[in-house]
PDB file of N, CA and C in Angstrom:
ATOM      1  N   MET T   1     -29.976  49.171  66.687  1.00  0.00           N
ATOM      2  CA  MET T   1     -28.910  49.526  67.582  1.00  0.00           C
ATOM      3  C   MET T   1     -27.580  49.612  66.812  1.00  0.00           C
ATOM      4  N   LEU T   2     -27.309  48.625  65.960  1.00  0.00           N
ATOM      5  CA  LEU T   2     -26.045  48.639  65.228  1.00  0.00           C
ATOM      6  C   LEU T   2     -25.961  49.826  64.274  1.00  0.00           C
ATOM      7  N   LYS T   3     -27.084  50.166  63.670  1.00  0.00           N
ATOM      8  CA  LYS T   3     -27.101  51.319  62.764  1.00  0.00           C
ATOM      9  C   LYS T   3     -26.780  52.600  63.529  1.00  0.00           C
ATOM     10  N   THR T   4     -27.340  52.713  64.715  1.00  0.00           N
ATOM     11  CA  THR T   4     -27.087  53.886  65.562  1.00  0.00           C
ATOM     12  C   THR T   4     -25.612  53.990  65.932  1.00  0.00           C
ATOM     13  N   CYS T   5     -24.956  52.853  66.043  1.00  0.00           N
ATOM     14  CA  CYS T   5     -23.532  52.823  66.381  1.00  0.00           C
ATOM     15  C   CYS T   5     -22.634  53.065  65.168  1.00  0.00           C
ATOM     16  N   GLY T   6     -23.240  53.225  63.993  1.00  0.00           N
ATOM     17  CA  GLY T   6     -22.471  53.571  62.811  1.00  0.00           C
ATOM     18  C   GLY T   6     -22.074  52.410  61.917  1.00  0.00           C
ATOM     19  N   PHE T   7     -22.607  51.235  62.154  1.00  0.00           N
ATOM     20  CA  PHE T   7     -22.296  50.091  61.293  1.00  0.00           C
ATOM     21  C   PHE T   7     -23.006  50.229  59.955  1.00  0.00           C
ATOM     22  N   SER T   8     -22.358  49.759  58.905  1.00  0.00           N
ATOM     23  CA  SER T   8     -22.957  49.793  57.573  1.00  0.00           C
ATOM     24  C   SER T   8     -24.001  48.681  57.464  1.00  0.00           C
ATOM     25  N   GLU T   9     -24.814  48.762  56.419  1.00  0.00           N
ATOM     26  CA  GLU T   9     -25.825  47.720  56.195  1.00  0.00           C
ATOM     27  C   GLU T   9     -25.163  46.354  55.982  1.00  0.00           C
ATOM     28  N   ALA T  10     -24.059  46.329  55.253  1.00  0.00           N
ATOM     29  CA  ALA T  10     -23.347  45.069  55.024  1.00  0.00           C
ATOM     30  C   ALA T  10     -22.828  44.481  56.339  1.00  0.00           C
ATOM     31  N   GLN T  11     -22.290  45.336  57.191  1.00  0.00           N
ATOM     32  CA  GLN T  11     -21.803  44.871  58.493  1.00  0.00           C
ATOM     33  C   GLN T  11     -22.955  44.355  59.348  1.00  0.00           C
ATOM     34  N   ILE T  12     -24.061  45.054  59.336  1.00  0.00           N
ATOM     35  CA  ILE T  12     -25.232  44.643  60.107  1.00  0.00           C
ATOM     36  C   ILE T  12     -25.750  43.294  59.611  1.00  0.00           C
ATOM     37  N   GLU T  13     -25.782  43.105  58.308  1.00  0.00           N
ATOM     38  CA  GLU T  13     -26.216  41.825  57.746  1.00  0.00           C
ATOM     39  C   GLU T  13     -25.286  40.694  58.183  1.00  0.00           C
ATOM     40  N   ARG T  14     -23.982  40.944  58.137  1.00  0.00           N
ATOM     41  CA  ARG T  14     -23.030  39.899  58.519  1.00  0.00           C
ATOM     42  C   ARG T  14     -23.135  39.584  60.009  1.00  0.00           C
ATOM     43  N   ILE T  15     -23.198  40.593  60.822  1.00  0.00           N
ATOM     44  CA  ILE T  15     -23.330  40.390  62.267  1.00  0.00           C
ATOM     45  C   ILE T  15     -24.603  39.614  62.571  1.00  0.00           C
ATOM     46  N   SER T  16     -25.695  39.984  61.950  1.00  0.00           N
ATOM     47  CA  SER T  16     -26.968  39.292  62.162  1.00  0.00           C
ATOM     48  C   SER T  16     -26.865  37.830  61.742  1.00  0.00           C
ATOM     49  N   TYR T  17     -26.206  37.584  60.626  1.00  0.00           N
ATOM     50  CA  TYR T  17     -26.009  36.219  60.156  1.00  0.00           C
ATOM     51  C   TYR T  17     -25.198  35.412  61.167  1.00  0.00           C
ATOM     52  N   LEU T  18     -24.107  35.986  61.632  1.00  0.00           N
ATOM     53  CA  LEU T  18     -23.248  35.287  62.583  1.00  0.00           C
ATOM     54  C   LEU T  18     -23.979  34.982  63.888  1.00  0.00           C
ATOM     55  N   VAL T  19     -24.710  35.945  64.388  1.00  0.00           N
ATOM     56  CA  VAL T  19     -25.471  35.729  65.627  1.00  0.00           C
ATOM     57  C   VAL T  19     -26.495  34.615  65.422  1.00  0.00           C
ATOM     58  N   GLY T  20     -27.168  34.641  64.304  1.00  0.00           N
ATOM     59  CA  GLY T  20     -28.207  33.659  64.031  1.00  0.00           C
ATOM     60  C   GLY T  20     -27.687  32.267  63.732  1.00  0.00           C
ATOM     61  N   HIS T  21     -26.414  32.147  63.357  1.00  0.00           N
ATOM     62  CA  HIS T  21     -25.866  30.858  62.958  1.00  0.00           C
ATOM     63  C   HIS T  21     -24.714  30.373  63.843  1.00  0.00           C
ATOM     64  N   HIS T  22     -24.498  30.991  64.985  1.00  0.00           N
ATOM     65  CA  HIS T  22     -23.311  30.639  65.770  1.00  0.00           C
ATOM     66  C   HIS T  22     -23.345  29.225  66.346  1.00  0.00           C
ATOM     67  N   HIS T  23     -24.454  28.535  66.243  1.00  0.00           N
ATOM     68  CA  HIS T  23     -24.500  27.121  66.629  1.00  0.00           C
ATOM     69  C   HIS T  23     -24.670  26.211  65.413  1.00  0.00           C
ATOM     70  N   THR T  24     -24.410  26.740  64.241  1.00  0.00           N
ATOM     71  CA  THR T  24     -24.438  25.948  63.015  1.00  0.00           C
ATOM     72  C   THR T  24     -22.990  25.705  62.605  1.00  0.00           C
ATOM     73  N   TYR T  25     -22.593  24.445  62.622  1.00  0.00           N
ATOM     74  CA  TYR T  25     -21.182  24.122  62.471  1.00  0.00           C
ATOM     75  C   TYR T  25     -20.818  23.631  61.074  1.00  0.00           C
ATOM     76  N   THR T  26     -21.706  23.821  60.122  1.00  0.00           N
ATOM     77  CA  THR T  26     -21.426  23.443  58.741  1.00  0.00           C
ATOM     78  C   THR T  26     -21.445  24.697  57.878  1.00  0.00           C
ATOM     79  N   ASP T  27     -20.829  24.606  56.726  1.00  0.00           N
ATOM     80  CA  ASP T  27     -20.804  25.711  55.763  1.00  0.00           C
ATOM     81  C   ASP T  27     -20.250  27.000  56.359  1.00  0.00           C
ATOM     82  N   ILE T  28     -19.171  26.876  57.113  1.00  0.00           N
ATOM     83  CA  ILE T  28     -18.510  28.048  57.693  1.00  0.00           C
ATOM     84  C   ILE T  28     -17.883  28.816  56.540  1.00  0.00           C
ATOM     85  N   ASP T  29     -18.318  30.057  56.348  1.00  0.00           N
ATOM     86  CA  ASP T  29     -17.992  30.787  55.127  1.00  0.00           C
ATOM     87  C   ASP T  29     -17.126  32.027  55.305  1.00  0.00           C
ATOM     88  N   GLY T  30     -16.350  32.068  56.356  1.00  0.00           N
ATOM     89  CA  GLY T  30     -15.458  33.209  56.519  1.00  0.00           C
ATOM     90  C   GLY T  30     -14.647  33.069  57.785  1.00  0.00           C
ATOM     91  N   ILE T  31     -13.546  33.799  57.839  1.00  0.00           N
ATOM     92  CA  ILE T  31     -12.675  33.734  59.010  1.00  0.00           C
ATOM     93  C   ILE T  31     -13.406  34.223  60.256  1.00  0.00           C
ATOM     94  N   ASP T  32     -14.293  35.208  60.106  1.00  0.00           N
ATOM     95  CA  ASP T  32     -15.050  35.692  61.258  1.00  0.00           C
ATOM     96  C   ASP T  32     -15.942  34.591  61.823  1.00  0.00           C
ATOM     97  N   TYR T  33     -16.562  33.830  60.941  1.00  0.00           N
ATOM     98  CA  TYR T  33     -17.421  32.722  61.348  1.00  0.00           C
ATOM     99  C   TYR T  33     -16.579  31.616  62.000  1.00  0.00           C
ATOM    100  N   GLN T  34     -15.423  31.304  61.409  1.00  0.00           N
ATOM    101  CA  GLN T  34     -14.550  30.278  61.962  1.00  0.00           C
ATOM    102  C   GLN T  34     -14.102  30.652  63.374  1.00  0.00           C
ATOM    103  N   ILE T  35     -13.708  31.886  63.575  1.00  0.00           N
ATOM    104  CA  ILE T  35     -13.271  32.349  64.893  1.00  0.00           C
ATOM    105  C   ILE T  35     -14.418  32.261  65.884  1.00  0.00           C
ATOM    106  N   LEU T  36     -15.605  32.639  65.470  1.00  0.00           N
ATOM    107  CA  LEU T  36     -16.778  32.573  66.342  1.00  0.00           C
ATOM    108  C   LEU T  36     -17.047  31.131  66.775  1.00  0.00           C
ATOM    109  N   ILE T  37     -17.014  30.202  65.846  1.00  0.00           N
ATOM    110  CA  ILE T  37     -17.271  28.788  66.156  1.00  0.00           C
ATOM    111  C   ILE T  37     -16.208  28.248  67.106  1.00  0.00           C
ATOM    112  N   GLU T  38     -14.955  28.536  66.817  1.00  0.00           N
ATOM    113  CA  GLU T  38     -13.877  28.046  67.676  1.00  0.00           C
ATOM    114  C   GLU T  38     -13.982  28.628  69.080  1.00  0.00           C
ATOM    115  N   SER T  39     -14.253  29.900  69.186  1.00  0.00           N
ATOM    116  CA  SER T  39     -14.358  30.511  70.523  1.00  0.00           C
ATOM    117  C   SER T  39     -15.566  29.975  71.274  1.00  0.00           C
ATOM    118  N   ASP T  40     -16.655  29.723  70.568  1.00  0.00           N
ATOM    119  CA  ASP T  40     -17.841  29.145  71.197  1.00  0.00           C
ATOM    120  C   ASP T  40     -17.523  27.757  71.754  1.00  0.00           C
ATOM    121  N   TYR T  41     -16.799  26.964  70.973  1.00  0.00           N
ATOM    122  CA  TYR T  41     -16.407  25.639  71.454  1.00  0.00           C
ATOM    123  C   TYR T  41     -15.481  25.731  72.664  1.00  0.00           C
ATOM    124  N   LEU T  42     -14.536  26.648  72.653  1.00  0.00           N
ATOM    125  CA  LEU T  42     -13.641  26.784  73.807  1.00  0.00           C
ATOM    126  C   LEU T  42     -14.422  27.060  75.081  1.00  0.00           C
ATOM    127  N   VAL T  43     -15.396  27.931  74.991  1.00  0.00           N
ATOM    128  CA  VAL T  43     -16.240  28.236  76.153  1.00  0.00           C
ATOM    129  C   VAL T  43     -17.046  27.008  76.554  1.00  0.00           C
ATOM    130  N   ASN T  44     -17.639  26.336  75.571  1.00  0.00           N
ATOM    131  CA  ASN T  44     -18.430  25.144  75.870  1.00  0.00           C
ATOM    132  C   ASN T  44     -17.581  24.039  76.499  1.00  0.00           C
ATOM    133  N   PHE T  45     -16.367  23.828  75.981  1.00  0.00           N
ATOM    134  CA  PHE T  45     -15.481  22.818  76.559  1.00  0.00           C
ATOM    135  C   PHE T  45     -15.295  23.082  78.050  1.00  0.00           C
ATOM    136  N   TYR T  46     -15.050  24.342  78.375  1.00  0.00           N
ATOM    137  CA  TYR T  46     -14.785  24.729  79.765  1.00  0.00           C
ATOM    138  C   TYR T  46     -16.049  24.661  80.621  1.00  0.00           C
ATOM    139  N   GLU T  47     -17.105  25.324  80.161  1.00  0.00           N
ATOM    140  CA  GLU T  47     -18.324  25.427  80.976  1.00  0.00           C
ATOM    141  C   GLU T  47     -19.036  24.084  81.145  1.00  0.00           C
ATOM    142  N   ASP T  48     -19.009  23.250  80.102  1.00  0.00           N
ATOM    143  CA  ASP T  48     -19.747  21.985  80.142  1.00  0.00           C
ATOM    144  C   ASP T  48     -18.862  20.798  80.507  1.00  0.00           C
ATOM    145  N   ASN T  49     -17.593  21.083  80.819  1.00  0.00           N
ATOM    146  CA  ASN T  49     -16.663  20.056  81.285  1.00  0.00           C
ATOM    147  C   ASN T  49     -16.593  18.858  80.327  1.00  0.00           C
ATOM    148  N   TYR T  50     -16.354  19.155  79.052  1.00  0.00           N
ATOM    149  CA  TYR T  50     -16.237  18.099  78.042  1.00  0.00           C
ATOM    150  C   TYR T  50     -15.086  17.158  78.400  1.00  0.00           C
ATOM    151  N   ASN T  51     -15.225  15.893  78.059  1.00  0.00           N
ATOM    152  CA  ASN T  51     -14.136  14.957  78.325  1.00  0.00           C
ATOM    153  C   ASN T  51     -13.057  15.108  77.251  1.00  0.00           C
ATOM    154  N   GLU T  52     -11.885  14.569  77.548  1.00  0.00           N
ATOM    155  CA  GLU T  52     -10.723  14.740  76.665  1.00  0.00           C
ATOM    156  C   GLU T  52     -10.960  14.160  75.270  1.00  0.00           C
ATOM    157  N   GLU T  53     -11.606  13.017  75.199  1.00  0.00           N
ATOM    158  CA  GLU T  53     -11.858  12.378  73.909  1.00  0.00           C
ATOM    159  C   GLU T  53     -12.743  13.254  73.020  1.00  0.00           C
ATOM    160  N   THR T  54     -13.776  13.837  73.598  1.00  0.00           N
ATOM    161  CA  THR T  54     -14.683  14.700  72.837  1.00  0.00           C
ATOM    162  C   THR T  54     -13.966  15.963  72.385  1.00  0.00           C
ATOM    163  N   ILE T  55     -13.192  16.548  73.275  1.00  0.00           N
ATOM    164  CA  ILE T  55     -12.438  17.752  72.918  1.00  0.00           C
ATOM    165  C   ILE T  55     -11.480  17.441  71.761  1.00  0.00           C
ATOM    166  N   GLN T  56     -10.782  16.323  71.859  1.00  0.00           N
ATOM    167  CA  GLN T  56      -9.829  15.941  70.813  1.00  0.00           C
ATOM    168  C   GLN T  56     -10.542  15.763  69.472  1.00  0.00           C
ATOM    169  N   HIS T  57     -11.688  15.114  69.481  1.00  0.00           N
ATOM    170  CA  HIS T  57     -12.450  14.894  68.249  1.00  0.00           C
ATOM    171  C   HIS T  57     -12.883  16.223  67.624  1.00  0.00           C
ATOM    172  N   ILE T  58     -13.439  17.099  68.428  1.00  0.00           N
ATOM    173  CA  ILE T  58     -13.897  18.402  67.921  1.00  0.00           C
ATOM    174  C   ILE T  58     -12.707  19.238  67.466  1.00  0.00           C
ATOM    175  N   TYR T  59     -11.614  19.183  68.207  1.00  0.00           N
ATOM    176  CA  TYR T  59     -10.394  19.896  67.825  1.00  0.00           C
ATOM    177  C   TYR T  59      -9.961  19.488  66.416  1.00  0.00           C
ATOM    178  N   GLN T  60      -9.911  18.200  66.164  1.00  0.00           N
ATOM    179  CA  GLN T  60      -9.481  17.691  64.856  1.00  0.00           C
ATOM    180  C   GLN T  60     -10.462  18.055  63.746  1.00  0.00           C
ATOM    181  N   LYS T  61     -11.736  18.058  64.062  1.00  0.00           N
ATOM    182  CA  LYS T  61     -12.768  18.270  63.050  1.00  0.00           C
ATOM    183  C   LYS T  61     -13.060  19.747  62.767  1.00  0.00           C
ATOM    184  N   ILE T  62     -13.049  20.582  63.776  1.00  0.00           N
ATOM    185  CA  ILE T  62     -13.556  21.956  63.668  1.00  0.00           C
ATOM    186  C   ILE T  62     -12.454  23.009  63.636  1.00  0.00           C
ATOM    187  N   PHE T  63     -11.447  22.885  64.467  1.00  0.00           N
ATOM    188  CA  PHE T  63     -10.468  23.961  64.626  1.00  0.00           C
ATOM    189  C   PHE T  63      -9.577  24.074  63.395  1.00  0.00           C
ATOM    190  N   LYS T  64      -9.509  25.279  62.841  1.00  0.00           N
ATOM    191  CA  LYS T  64      -8.727  25.548  61.635  1.00  0.00           C
ATOM    192  C   LYS T  64      -7.683  26.640  61.850  1.00  0.00           C
ATOM    193  N   THR T  65      -7.991  27.638  62.696  1.00  0.00           N
ATOM    194  CA  THR T  65      -7.055  28.748  62.874  1.00  0.00           C
ATOM    195  C   THR T  65      -5.918  28.341  63.811  1.00  0.00           C
ATOM    196  N   GLU T  66      -4.736  28.830  63.525  1.00  0.00           N
ATOM    197  CA  GLU T  66      -3.591  28.513  64.375  1.00  0.00           C
ATOM    198  C   GLU T  66      -3.798  29.044  65.791  1.00  0.00           C
ATOM    199  N   THR T  67      -4.383  30.215  65.917  1.00  0.00           N
ATOM    200  CA  THR T  67      -4.618  30.782  67.239  1.00  0.00           C
ATOM    201  C   THR T  67      -5.620  29.941  68.020  1.00  0.00           C
ATOM    202  N   GLY T  68      -6.709  29.546  67.373  1.00  0.00           N
ATOM    203  CA  GLY T  68      -7.701  28.703  68.036  1.00  0.00           C
ATOM    204  C   GLY T  68      -7.113  27.380  68.476  1.00  0.00           C
ATOM    205  N   LYS T  69      -6.306  26.770  67.593  1.00  0.00           N
ATOM    206  CA  LYS T  69      -5.652  25.511  67.930  1.00  0.00           C
ATOM    207  C   LYS T  69      -4.707  25.689  69.111  1.00  0.00           C
ATOM    208  N   ASP T  70      -3.942  26.769  69.102  1.00  0.00           N
ATOM    209  CA  ASP T  70      -2.990  27.028  70.180  1.00  0.00           C
ATOM    210  C   ASP T  70      -3.715  27.218  71.509  1.00  0.00           C
ATOM    211  N   ILE T  71      -4.775  27.988  71.499  1.00  0.00           N
ATOM    212  CA  ILE T  71      -5.536  28.217  72.734  1.00  0.00           C
ATOM    213  C   ILE T  71      -6.122  26.900  73.234  1.00  0.00           C
ATOM    214  N   CYS T  72      -6.673  26.116  72.342  1.00  0.00           N
ATOM    215  CA  CYS T  72      -7.265  24.839  72.724  1.00  0.00           C
ATOM    216  C   CYS T  72      -6.215  23.902  73.312  1.00  0.00           C
ATOM    217  N   ARG T  73      -5.060  23.820  72.654  1.00  0.00           N
ATOM    218  CA  ARG T  73      -3.982  22.961  73.163  1.00  0.00           C
ATOM    219  C   ARG T  73      -3.526  23.423  74.541  1.00  0.00           C
ATOM    220  N   THR T  74      -3.422  24.729  74.733  1.00  0.00           N
ATOM    221  CA  THR T  74      -2.970  25.273  75.998  1.00  0.00           C
ATOM    222  C   THR T  74      -3.991  25.040  77.112  1.00  0.00           C
ATOM    223  N   MET T  75      -5.254  25.309  76.816  1.00  0.00           N
ATOM    224  CA  MET T  75      -6.294  25.196  77.841  1.00  0.00           C
ATOM    225  C   MET T  75      -6.607  23.746  78.221  1.00  0.00           C
ATOM    226  N   PHE T  76      -6.532  22.825  77.233  1.00  0.00           N
ATOM    227  CA  PHE T  76      -7.035  21.486  77.457  1.00  0.00           C
ATOM    228  C   PHE T  76      -5.997  20.390  77.204  1.00  0.00           C
ATOM    229  N   ALA T  77      -4.734  20.765  77.088  1.00  0.00           N
ATOM    230  CA  ALA T  77      -3.627  19.822  76.919  1.00  0.00           C
ATOM    231  C   ALA T  77      -3.857  18.895  75.720  1.00  0.00           C
ATOM    232  N   ILE T  78      -4.328  19.475  74.625  1.00  0.00           N
ATOM    233  CA  ILE T  78      -4.537  18.725  73.398  1.00  0.00           C
ATOM    234  C   ILE T  78      -3.205  18.635  72.659  1.00  0.00           C
ATOM    235  N   LYS T  79      -2.940  17.491  72.065  1.00  0.00           N
ATOM    236  CA  LYS T  79      -1.683  17.295  71.318  1.00  0.00           C
ATOM    237  C   LYS T  79      -1.925  17.331  69.850  1.00  0.00           C
TER     238      LYS T  79
END
């Protein structure tokens, strides 16, 4: 499907890697992967009703991008 849409082999490999590893939170090897992990956590925090302590811990440990941190602070009143 991705090839039909005009993606290169390198892009297809990266997309496949990201899809296959989006629940692997170690060895994050690129900004695309970091954004994917942070956005996945934001959704999980909301959908699974994480408590404040857990959100704070994950925020400190996982979130690296300024945008991800800002969204997390805004959505969940993280300091």
